Structures are given as structure tokens and as C-alpha cells.
């Protein structure tokens, strides 16, 4: 037996153990997070006056990262940077800090998501095994994939999409076969851990699927293009507000305070509370009732402002909100079932903003079933190509056909 074969055989139990531990720990962290998030959301909805305290919540988040979180303030981008150029183990404090920051953000009504929190907790937990098992940099890369996979799969209840998302967001060509197998293994371990804790995920339904006619394909292409534009606007909005706050307010804890004042006035003073928090009730409603044409634009504005000001959370659930409300509004002019349009937009905007059309197509089929799969795949692919070269993660490496397309476009101008 050769040395390489011996090493491979001995490493199998080690990696199975690592996947089990990451899956259980990340899944349990996500379960706790989801239960806590539901509690703070219900509390805010029952006591809407608390939105006026959003500046105070912003100050708590700002102070916590200013004094203890400088090394992890980059969030998801830190995970991507450490994968691309491993330097040092991600501090474990990333997990409790982002958990605290996200819960405070949602308690007081900030417009943010949850995937970033789960992914950062998963990544921070996973990377601690670098020291425990004395892993090298190439093996650290696998750990980061496992952390992203576990966090995503557990928070959304989509293990297949979670496994593929972790691989795709880090660009497939640098992924080895072992990483693929382990990513799926840890995704299911995290998913079943959440199931064990009996934490439920939101369910969506697309009851009517039309024929795959030429007209319906054209309509789907249109939805895909518009979803890509919405994703581009969302990404640019988030980066714009982040840059504006950092340039003009030098003391970081003050940024979410000022942002919180503006958001509190908008939400509580002007009645835009439907755009606060996750917005899951609005997402669910969009599958059966037509939204206003401007709803998705307001969600882009408020989420970009919230995250840019320094509040914590993720971008993905707001992207779902943007896509679902956009698709729902289009049902007024596109003769396709409203639930299908909302479902297509739901995943297509996400695809464009994260450069992950394969994961988003799989996610759409996990959430809505196989039947609308072809419509989802078309829209996700088109949104991916029409959303520009910059997504929500600044540190993400964009390669492949999209990279070549936009490189050619930029060279012509």
C-alpha cells in the first residue's frame, strides 16, 4: 500500500468526524439563532414603538464591533479572503458578535437578513478545527467551505443548495473532489441538526405551472433580465451606503446611530414598517397577492442603508423579498401565474447578486418543487449574466463566462 493511499484511508475517519462536528455545532447555532430571531421579531411586531430605539440598538452594535470586532468586521468577505489567501484562523468571536449584532438589528427593526449571520457562525466554528486537528492551509480551505455550507443549509433548510452555494460562491475551478463530497456531507449534518431541534422553516408553494411555450420562455427571460438589474441595484446600493457612511463619519459606532435615526423616522414616522426586519410575511403574501411596483425598490433602499450604516445581518432574505415582490408586481403585466413569477424572482435576484446560478436553481427546486425547475433555471442564468460584474460580496472572485463577458464589455468602452 502506497503512502498516499494510507494517508487517504486514515484521513477519511478524520474528515467524517470534522463534518459531523461542524454540522452539529453549526446546525445547533443556526437553530438557536432562528428561534431567537423569531422571538425578537414577534416582540418588535407586538411593540412597534421599539423601532424608535433603533439608534440605541445601532450604538450597541457599533460599540461591540469597535471594541471587540475589528478583526471580524468584514463578515462574509473575511471568509472569502481567507479562502483565497489563507493567513490566520478566523477568530471564534465572529460567531457571538454577529449573532448579537443581528438580533439587535432585528429587535429594533433594521432591514436585514439572516444568511450572513449563519454563514459567519458556521465559518468561525469550522475554522477552529484548524488548530484542533493541526491542519495546513489547503485543508483550512476545506474547513471554510464546510462552514459556509453548514451555515447556509441550516438557516434556509436547503442542504443541496447550501452545499453547492459554498462551492460556487468560492468559484468551482479551485474546488477539489474531496471538498465537494464533504460539502454535501456537512450540509446534511447541519440540516438534520436543525430538524432534530424541531425548528421550522418557511414553506412556499407554486400550485400552477404553465406549459413551456415560446411565449412563457420569453416572459421568463424578461423576468430574468429585470431580476438581474434588481440584483445589480441592490449590490451597488449596499456598497454605496457603506462607502458614504465610512467616508463621512469617522467614528464607526456613530454610523449606525445616525442610520438608526433615519430608519426609525422612515419606519415608525412614515409608516414603512413592512420593510423593516426580514419581511417574511410580505414574501409569503407576494405569492398570492400583487405587490406595488415600487415595493422592491424600497426594500433595496432600506436594506442597503441598514447594512451600509453598520447594522448586522445578511443580504439574502432581503434579496428574496426584492425578487418575490418584483415578480409579484410583474404579474400585473405578464400573463403567468403570480406564484410562479414571485418564485422565479425570489431565486433569480439572489442568483444575480451572488453570482451563483447553479445553487439558486437547485434552491428554487428544493423550495418550490421540480415542476417549475426549467423556468427557474432560465431566469437564474439570465439574471446571473445581466447583474453586472460586482455582487454583494466585494471579495468574491468572479471568473468563467460572466467574467469574460464583462471584461470584453469594459474593454470596448
GROMACS .gro file of C-alpha atoms in nm:
model
  413
    1UNK     CA    1   0.000   0.000   0.000
    2UNK     CA    2   0.147   0.336  -0.106
    3UNK     CA    3   0.195   0.622   0.139
    4UNK     CA    4  -0.066   0.839  -0.037
    5UNK     CA    5  -0.324   0.562  -0.018
    6UNK     CA    6  -0.252   0.511   0.353
    7UNK     CA    7  -0.289   0.883   0.419
    8UNK     CA    8  -0.616   0.888   0.229
    9UNK     CA    9  -0.759   0.595   0.422
   10UNK     CA   10  -0.651   0.741   0.756
   11UNK     CA   11  -0.795   1.083   0.666
   12UNK     CA   12  -1.144   0.952   0.590
   13UNK     CA   13  -1.250   0.899   0.956
   14UNK     CA   14  -1.093   1.233   1.048
   15UNK     CA   15  -1.294   1.427   0.790
   16UNK     CA   16  -1.615   1.242   0.865
   17UNK     CA   17  -1.569   1.338   1.230
   18UNK     CA   18  -1.494   1.700   1.136
   19UNK     CA   19  -1.806   1.717   0.915
   20UNK     CA   20  -2.021   1.571   1.192
   21UNK     CA   21  -1.887   1.816   1.450
   22UNK     CA   22  -1.920   2.120   1.222
   23UNK     CA   23  -2.267   2.010   1.112
   24UNK     CA   24  -2.391   1.958   1.468
   25UNK     CA   25  -2.234   2.274   1.609
   26UNK     CA   26  -2.329   2.498   1.316
   27UNK     CA   27  -2.676   2.347   1.292
   28UNK     CA   28  -2.731   2.398   1.664
   29UNK     CA   29  -2.607   2.757   1.639
   30UNK     CA   30  -2.845   2.820   1.348
   31UNK     CA   31  -3.133   2.660   1.537
   32UNK     CA   32  -3.070   2.887   1.835
   33UNK     CA   33  -3.038   3.184   1.603
   34UNK     CA   34  -3.364   3.107   1.420
   35UNK     CA   35  -3.558   3.063   1.743
   36UNK     CA   36  -3.409   3.383   1.887
   37UNK     CA   37  -3.475   3.570   1.564
   38UNK     CA   38  -3.839   3.462   1.565
   39UNK     CA   39  -3.872   3.580   1.926
   40UNK     CA   40  -3.722   3.927   1.870
   41UNK     CA   41  -3.927   3.969   1.551
   42UNK     CA   42  -4.253   3.883   1.729
   43UNK     CA   43  -4.162   4.114   2.015
   44UNK     CA   44  -4.098   4.403   1.777
   45UNK     CA   45  -4.423   4.343   1.589
   46UNK     CA   46  -4.615   4.341   1.918
   47UNK     CA   47  -4.438   4.655   2.042
   48UNK     CA   48  -4.382   4.865   1.730
   49UNK     CA   49  -4.279   5.167   1.940
   50UNK     CA   50  -3.946   4.992   1.994
   51UNK     CA   51  -3.844   5.093   1.641
   52UNK     CA   52  -3.784   5.444   1.782
   53UNK     CA   53  -3.495   5.287   1.979
   54UNK     CA   54  -3.319   5.177   1.660
   55UNK     CA   55  -3.044   5.442   1.708
   56UNK     CA   56  -2.974   5.295   2.054
   57UNK     CA   57  -2.957   4.946   1.905
   58UNK     CA   58  -2.722   5.075   1.638
   59UNK     CA   59  -2.497   5.222   1.904
   60UNK     CA   60  -2.478   4.884   2.080
   61UNK     CA   61  -2.385   4.710   1.754
   62UNK     CA   62  -2.135   4.979   1.662
   63UNK     CA   63  -1.965   4.973   2.000
   64UNK     CA   64  -1.942   4.593   2.009
   65UNK     CA   65  -1.759   4.581   1.677
   66UNK     CA   66  -1.548   4.889   1.750
   67UNK     CA   67  -1.406   4.747   2.074
   68UNK     CA   68  -1.412   4.372   2.012
   69UNK     CA   69  -1.481   4.304   1.645
   70UNK     CA   70  -1.228   4.495   1.439
   71UNK     CA   71  -1.069   4.171   1.316
   72UNK     CA   72  -1.402   4.023   1.204
   73UNK     CA   73  -1.593   4.330   1.087
   74UNK     CA   74  -1.557   4.225   0.721
   75UNK     CA   75  -1.801   3.940   0.783
   76UNK     CA   76  -1.862   3.716   0.482
   77UNK     CA   77  -1.588   3.892   0.290
   78UNK     CA   78  -1.337   3.777   0.551
   79UNK     CA   79  -1.435   3.416   0.482
   80UNK     CA   80  -1.384   3.467   0.109
   81UNK     CA   81  -1.049   3.640   0.163
   82UNK     CA   82  -0.921   3.368   0.395
   83UNK     CA   83  -1.020   3.105   0.142
   84UNK     CA   84  -0.844   3.282  -0.143
   85UNK     CA   85  -0.536   3.375   0.062
   86UNK     CA   86  -0.519   3.189   0.396
   87UNK     CA   87  -0.336   3.389   0.664
   88UNK     CA   88  -0.469   3.318   1.010
   89UNK     CA   89  -0.755   3.133   1.173
   90UNK     CA   90  -1.081   3.328   1.183
   91UNK     CA   91  -1.140   3.436   1.545
   92UNK     CA   92  -1.423   3.248   1.712
   93UNK     CA   93  -1.562   3.577   1.842
   94UNK     CA   94  -1.703   3.635   1.494
   95UNK     CA   95  -1.988   3.396   1.584
   96UNK     CA   96  -2.120   3.559   1.905
   97UNK     CA   97  -2.062   3.911   1.772
   98UNK     CA   98  -2.259   3.862   1.451
   99UNK     CA   99  -2.531   3.675   1.643
  100UNK     CA  100  -2.564   3.963   1.891
  101UNK     CA  101  -2.549   4.228   1.619
  102UNK     CA  102  -2.813   4.061   1.403
  103UNK     CA  103  -3.056   4.001   1.688
  104UNK     CA  104  -3.022   4.365   1.800
  105UNK     CA  105  -3.072   4.481   1.441
  106UNK     CA  106  -3.393   4.281   1.406
  107UNK     CA  107  -3.522   4.356   1.756
  108UNK     CA  108  -3.527   4.728   1.680
  109UNK     CA  109  -3.642   4.691   1.318
  110UNK     CA  110  -3.340   4.721   1.089
  111UNK     CA  111  -3.391   4.590   0.736
  112UNK     CA  112  -3.151   4.296   0.710
  113UNK     CA  113  -3.136   3.923   0.653
  114UNK     CA  114  -3.004   3.615   0.829
  115UNK     CA  115  -2.784   3.416   0.594
  116UNK     CA  116  -2.476   3.627   0.666
  117UNK     CA  117  -2.511   3.552   1.035
  118UNK     CA  118  -2.545   3.176   0.987
  119UNK     CA  119  -2.260   3.161   0.735
  120UNK     CA  120  -2.028   3.364   0.959
  121UNK     CA  121  -2.113   3.149   1.261
  122UNK     CA  122  -2.053   2.836   1.053
  123UNK     CA  123  -1.725   2.968   0.915
  124UNK     CA  124  -1.595   3.077   1.256
  125UNK     CA  125  -1.690   2.744   1.414
  126UNK     CA  126  -1.539   2.541   1.130
  127UNK     CA  127  -1.207   2.724   1.123
  128UNK     CA  128  -1.141   2.644   1.489
  129UNK     CA  129  -1.073   2.285   1.384
  130UNK     CA  130  -0.759   2.408   1.211
  131UNK     CA  131  -0.584   2.415   1.547
  132UNK     CA  132  -0.756   2.109   1.694
  133UNK     CA  133  -0.653   1.883   1.405
  134UNK     CA  134  -0.335   2.073   1.310
  135UNK     CA  135  -0.448   2.133   0.951
  136UNK     CA  136  -0.248   2.310   0.681
  137UNK     CA  137  -0.370   2.595   0.458
  138UNK     CA  138  -0.511   2.369   0.187
  139UNK     CA  139  -0.713   2.185   0.450
  140UNK     CA  140  -0.820   2.518   0.601
  141UNK     CA  141  -0.982   2.599   0.268
  142UNK     CA  142  -1.194   2.288   0.302
  143UNK     CA  143  -1.298   2.397   0.651
  144UNK     CA  144  -1.417   2.733   0.519
  145UNK     CA  145  -1.623   2.557   0.252
  146UNK     CA  146  -1.773   2.334   0.520
  147UNK     CA  147  -1.858   2.631   0.742
  148UNK     CA  148  -2.034   2.817   0.461
  149UNK     CA  149  -2.218   2.504   0.352
  150UNK     CA  150  -2.335   2.418   0.705
  151UNK     CA  151  -2.447   2.773   0.782
  152UNK     CA  152  -2.640   2.821   0.460
  153UNK     CA  153  -2.803   2.478   0.457
  154UNK     CA  154  -2.915   2.501   0.819
  155UNK     CA  155  -3.058   2.853   0.813
  156UNK     CA  156  -3.268   2.803   0.499
  157UNK     CA  157  -3.341   2.430   0.521
  158UNK     CA  158  -3.191   2.366   0.175
  159UNK     CA  159  -2.899   2.122   0.209
  160UNK     CA  160  -2.841   2.067  -0.163
  161UNK     CA  161  -2.836   2.439  -0.236
  162UNK     CA  162  -2.621   2.503   0.071
  163UNK     CA  163  -2.358   2.253  -0.039
  164UNK     CA  164  -2.345   2.390  -0.394
  165UNK     CA  165  -2.357   2.754  -0.282
  166UNK     CA  166  -2.044   2.705  -0.071
  167UNK     CA  167  -1.862   2.562  -0.371
  168UNK     CA  168  -1.997   2.805  -0.629
  169UNK     CA  169  -1.951   3.127  -0.433
  170UNK     CA  170  -1.581   3.035  -0.398
  171UNK     CA  171  -1.554   2.961  -0.771
  172UNK     CA  172  -1.571   2.599  -0.882
  173UNK     CA  173  -1.237   2.562  -1.059
  174UNK     CA  174  -1.039   2.578  -0.734
  175UNK     CA  175  -1.252   2.313  -0.564
  176UNK     CA  176  -1.122   1.958  -0.536
  177UNK     CA  177  -1.335   1.644  -0.538
  178UNK     CA  178  -1.291   1.587  -0.164
  179UNK     CA  179  -1.437   1.931  -0.093
  180UNK     CA  180  -1.747   1.851  -0.296
  181UNK     CA  181  -1.823   1.531  -0.107
  182UNK     CA  182  -1.756   1.688   0.232
  183UNK     CA  183  -1.963   1.997   0.150
  184UNK     CA  184  -2.270   1.780   0.087
  185UNK     CA  185  -2.200   1.570   0.396
  186UNK     CA  186  -2.174   1.868   0.631
  187UNK     CA  187  -2.476   2.039   0.472
  188UNK     CA  188  -2.697   1.743   0.553
  189UNK     CA  189  -2.547   1.709   0.900
  190UNK     CA  190  -2.633   2.073   0.974
  191UNK     CA  191  -2.976   2.044   0.812
  192UNK     CA  192  -3.074   1.738   1.016
  193UNK     CA  193  -2.940   1.902   1.331
  194UNK     CA  194  -3.189   2.186   1.285
  195UNK     CA  195  -3.459   1.927   1.219
  196UNK     CA  196  -3.359   1.750   1.541
  197UNK     CA  197  -3.412   2.073   1.733
  198UNK     CA  198  -3.758   2.092   1.569
  199UNK     CA  199  -3.701   2.437   1.426
  200UNK     CA  200  -3.929   2.500   1.128
  201UNK     CA  201  -3.850   2.682   0.805
  202UNK     CA  202  -4.088   2.893   0.596
  203UNK     CA  203  -4.267   2.697   0.323
  204UNK     CA  204  -4.367   2.836  -0.016
  205UNK     CA  205  -4.587   2.693  -0.287
  206UNK     CA  206  -4.627   2.735  -0.663
  207UNK     CA  207  -4.956   2.549  -0.729
  208UNK     CA  208  -4.994   2.622  -1.102
  209UNK     CA  209  -4.718   2.561  -1.359
  210UNK     CA  210  -4.794   2.668  -1.719
  211UNK     CA  211  -4.677   2.491  -2.034
  212UNK     CA  212  -4.325   2.554  -2.158
  213UNK     CA  213  -4.437   2.760  -2.458
  214UNK     CA  214  -4.235   3.012  -2.658
  215UNK     CA  215  -4.431   3.299  -2.503
  216UNK     CA  216  -4.369   3.174  -2.149
  217UNK     CA  217  -3.999   3.131  -2.219
  218UNK     CA  218  -3.981   3.489  -2.346
  219UNK     CA  219  -4.167   3.613  -2.037
  220UNK     CA  220  -3.923   3.419  -1.819
  221UNK     CA  221  -3.628   3.576  -2.000
  222UNK     CA  222  -3.777   3.919  -1.929
  223UNK     CA  223  -3.819   3.837  -1.559
  224UNK     CA  224  -3.460   3.711  -1.552
  225UNK     CA  225  -3.324   4.031  -1.705
  226UNK     CA  226  -3.523   4.253  -1.466
  227UNK     CA  227  -3.414   4.035  -1.173
  228UNK     CA  228  -3.052   4.082  -1.279
  229UNK     CA  229  -3.099   4.459  -1.289
  230UNK     CA  230  -3.260   4.450  -0.943
  231UNK     CA  231  -2.964   4.246  -0.814
  232UNK     CA  232  -2.721   4.498  -0.963
  233UNK     CA  233  -2.909   4.786  -0.799
  234UNK     CA  234  -2.914   4.602  -0.465
  235UNK     CA  235  -2.538   4.536  -0.471
  236UNK     CA  236  -2.448   4.888  -0.578
  237UNK     CA  237  -2.684   5.036  -0.318
  238UNK     CA  238  -2.526   4.840  -0.033
  239UNK     CA  239  -2.173   4.933  -0.140
  240UNK     CA  240  -2.272   5.298  -0.196
  241UNK     CA  241  -2.419   5.348   0.151
  242UNK     CA  242  -2.130   5.164   0.316
  243UNK     CA  243  -1.878   5.386   0.140
  244UNK     CA  244  -2.078   5.703   0.215
  245UNK     CA  245  -2.101   5.629   0.588
  246UNK     CA  246  -1.734   5.530   0.621
  247UNK     CA  247  -1.609   5.840   0.438
  248UNK     CA  248  -1.823   6.095   0.619
  249UNK     CA  249  -1.849   5.952   0.972
  250UNK     CA  250  -1.504   5.869   1.107
  251UNK     CA  251  -1.619   5.728   1.442
  252UNK     CA  252  -1.765   5.383   1.349
  253UNK     CA  253  -2.012   5.344   1.641
  254UNK     CA  254  -2.178   5.670   1.536
  255UNK     CA  255  -2.264   5.538   1.187
  256UNK     CA  256  -2.546   5.302   1.291
  257UNK     CA  257  -2.672   5.565   1.537
  258UNK     CA  258  -2.726   5.818   1.260
  259UNK     CA  259  -2.852   5.544   1.031
  260UNK     CA  260  -3.087   5.428   1.304
  261UNK     CA  261  -3.237   5.778   1.340
  262UNK     CA  262  -3.315   5.794   0.968
  263UNK     CA  263  -3.459   5.441   0.961
  264UNK     CA  264  -3.670   5.493   1.274
  265UNK     CA  265  -3.825   5.805   1.122
  266UNK     CA  266  -3.891   5.623   0.795
  267UNK     CA  267  -4.035   5.308   0.952
  268UNK     CA  268  -4.226   5.442   1.252
  269UNK     CA  269  -4.277   5.801   1.145
  270UNK     CA  270  -4.381   5.749   0.784
  271UNK     CA  271  -4.535   5.402   0.813
  272UNK     CA  272  -4.285   5.193   0.615
  273UNK     CA  273  -4.275   4.917   0.877
  274UNK     CA  274  -4.344   4.646   0.617
  275UNK     CA  275  -3.985   4.699   0.503
  276UNK     CA  276  -3.832   4.653   0.848
  277UNK     CA  277  -3.679   4.325   0.964
  278UNK     CA  278  -3.673   4.017   0.742
  279UNK     CA  279  -4.005   4.087   0.570
  280UNK     CA  280  -4.103   3.719   0.551
  281UNK     CA  281  -4.480   3.791   0.580
  282UNK     CA  282  -4.453   4.019   0.276
  283UNK     CA  283  -4.260   3.750   0.086
  284UNK     CA  284  -4.526   3.488   0.162
  285UNK     CA  285  -4.806   3.728   0.067
  286UNK     CA  286  -4.641   3.810  -0.266
  287UNK     CA  287  -4.708   3.454  -0.385
  288UNK     CA  288  -5.083   3.521  -0.382
  289UNK     CA  289  -5.132   3.899  -0.395
  290UNK     CA  290  -4.989   4.152  -0.638
  291UNK     CA  291  -4.738   4.390  -0.484
  292UNK     CA  292  -4.693   4.756  -0.566
  293UNK     CA  293  -4.436   4.815  -0.839
  294UNK     CA  294  -4.215   5.017  -0.603
  295UNK     CA  295  -4.205   4.771  -0.311
  296UNK     CA  296  -3.888   4.600  -0.431
  297UNK     CA  297  -3.716   4.937  -0.479
  298UNK     CA  298  -3.794   5.048  -0.125
  299UNK     CA  299  -3.660   4.719   0.015
  300UNK     CA  300  -3.338   4.773  -0.179
  301UNK     CA  301  -3.311   5.125  -0.040
  302UNK     CA  302  -3.378   5.035   0.323
  303UNK     CA  303  -3.161   4.722   0.327
  304UNK     CA  304  -2.867   4.892   0.158
  305UNK     CA  305  -2.896   5.180   0.405
  306UNK     CA  306  -2.926   4.948   0.706
  307UNK     CA  307  -2.623   4.738   0.620
  308UNK     CA  308  -2.423   5.033   0.492
  309UNK     CA  309  -2.476   5.213   0.823
  310UNK     CA  310  -2.316   4.923   1.010
  311UNK     CA  311  -2.609   4.714   1.131
  312UNK     CA  312  -2.561   4.338   1.109
  313UNK     CA  313  -2.747   4.061   0.930
  314UNK     CA  314  -2.744   3.913   0.584
  315UNK     CA  315  -2.845   4.018   0.237
  316UNK     CA  316  -3.011   3.702   0.109
  317UNK     CA  317  -3.356   3.721   0.271
  318UNK     CA  318  -3.390   4.085   0.161
  319UNK     CA  319  -3.291   3.964  -0.186
  320UNK     CA  320  -3.574   3.711  -0.162
  321UNK     CA  321  -3.805   3.998  -0.066
  322UNK     CA  322  -3.686   4.206  -0.361
  323UNK     CA  323  -3.723   3.920  -0.608
  324UNK     CA  324  -4.059   3.795  -0.482
  325UNK     CA  325  -4.218   4.141  -0.475
  326UNK     CA  326  -4.072   4.224  -0.817
  327UNK     CA  327  -4.214   3.902  -0.965
  328UNK     CA  328  -4.545   3.960  -0.791
  329UNK     CA  329  -4.570   4.315  -0.930
  330UNK     CA  330  -4.490   4.189  -1.281
  331UNK     CA  331  -4.797   3.963  -1.265
  332UNK     CA  332  -4.997   4.278  -1.345
  333UNK     CA  333  -4.844   4.289  -1.694
  334UNK     CA  334  -4.706   3.937  -1.756
  335UNK     CA  335  -4.972   3.667  -1.812
  336UNK     CA  336  -4.815   3.398  -1.597
  337UNK     CA  337  -4.925   3.266  -1.253
  338UNK     CA  338  -4.838   3.512  -0.976
  339UNK     CA  339  -4.685   3.242  -0.753
  340UNK     CA  340  -4.455   3.130  -1.036
  341UNK     CA  341  -4.342   3.487  -1.107
  342UNK     CA  342  -4.280   3.551  -0.737
  343UNK     CA  343  -4.088   3.223  -0.707
  344UNK     CA  344  -3.878   3.295  -1.015
  345UNK     CA  345  -3.789   3.643  -0.890
  346UNK     CA  346  -3.723   3.502  -0.541
  347UNK     CA  347  -3.422   3.299  -0.657
  348UNK     CA  348  -3.321   3.491  -0.971
  349UNK     CA  349  -3.236   3.815  -0.788
  350UNK     CA  350  -3.033   3.608  -0.541
  351UNK     CA  351  -2.854   3.443  -0.835
  352UNK     CA  352  -2.757   3.774  -0.985
  353UNK     CA  353  -2.636   3.928  -0.660
  354UNK     CA  354  -2.418   3.633  -0.556
  355UNK     CA  355  -2.303   3.501  -0.897
  356UNK     CA  356  -2.438   3.155  -0.806
  357UNK     CA  357  -2.694   3.047  -1.072
  358UNK     CA  358  -2.648   2.673  -1.013
  359UNK     CA  359  -2.704   2.692  -0.637
  360UNK     CA  360  -3.001   2.923  -0.685
  361UNK     CA  361  -3.160   2.691  -0.941
  362UNK     CA  362  -3.122   2.400  -0.701
  363UNK     CA  363  -3.257   2.611  -0.416
  364UNK     CA  364  -3.561   2.702  -0.623
  365UNK     CA  365  -3.638   2.336  -0.684
  366UNK     CA  366  -3.581   2.248  -0.317
  367UNK     CA  367  -3.822   2.521  -0.209
  368UNK     CA  368  -4.085   2.504  -0.484
  369UNK     CA  369  -4.053   2.155  -0.630
  370UNK     CA  370  -3.914   2.013  -0.954
  371UNK     CA  371  -4.206   2.124  -1.175
  372UNK     CA  372  -4.104   2.493  -1.216
  373UNK     CA  373  -3.736   2.397  -1.245
  374UNK     CA  374  -3.690   2.490  -1.613
  375UNK     CA  375  -3.838   2.837  -1.562
  376UNK     CA  376  -3.621   2.887  -1.253
  377UNK     CA  377  -3.306   2.771  -1.433
  378UNK     CA  378  -3.364   3.007  -1.727
  379UNK     CA  379  -3.431   3.308  -1.503
  380UNK     CA  380  -3.136   3.238  -1.270
  381UNK     CA  381  -2.896   3.206  -1.564
  382UNK     CA  382  -3.017   3.525  -1.732
  383UNK     CA  383  -3.013   3.717  -1.401
  384UNK     CA  384  -2.658   3.595  -1.343
  385UNK     CA  385  -2.539   3.741  -1.674
  386UNK     CA  386  -2.739   4.067  -1.653
  387UNK     CA  387  -2.648   4.167  -1.297
  388UNK     CA  388  -2.310   4.325  -1.362
  389UNK     CA  389  -1.963   4.220  -1.252
  390UNK     CA  390  -1.989   4.328  -0.886
  391UNK     CA  391  -2.213   4.139  -0.643
  392UNK     CA  392  -2.294   4.175  -0.276
  393UNK     CA  393  -1.960   4.023  -0.170
  394UNK     CA  394  -1.675   4.257  -0.265
  395UNK     CA  395  -1.411   3.990  -0.204
  396UNK     CA  396  -1.576   3.729  -0.424
  397UNK     CA  397  -1.368   3.616  -0.721
  398UNK     CA  398  -1.580   3.626  -1.038
  399UNK     CA  399  -1.447   3.406  -1.318
  400UNK     CA  400  -1.584   3.196  -1.601
  401UNK     CA  401  -1.821   3.310  -1.876
  402UNK     CA  402  -1.951   3.610  -1.684
  403UNK     CA  403  -1.601   3.738  -1.615
  404UNK     CA  404  -1.509   3.709  -1.983
  405UNK     CA  405  -1.833   3.880  -2.091
  406UNK     CA  406  -1.786   4.187  -1.871
  407UNK     CA  407  -1.414   4.205  -1.939
  408UNK     CA  408  -1.495   4.226  -2.310
  409UNK     CA  409  -1.766   4.487  -2.250
  410UNK     CA  410  -1.533   4.701  -2.038
  411UNK     CA  411  -1.253   4.677  -2.295
  412UNK     CA  412  -1.489   4.807  -2.565
  413UNK     CA  413  -1.569   5.113  -2.357
   0.00000   0.00000   0.00000
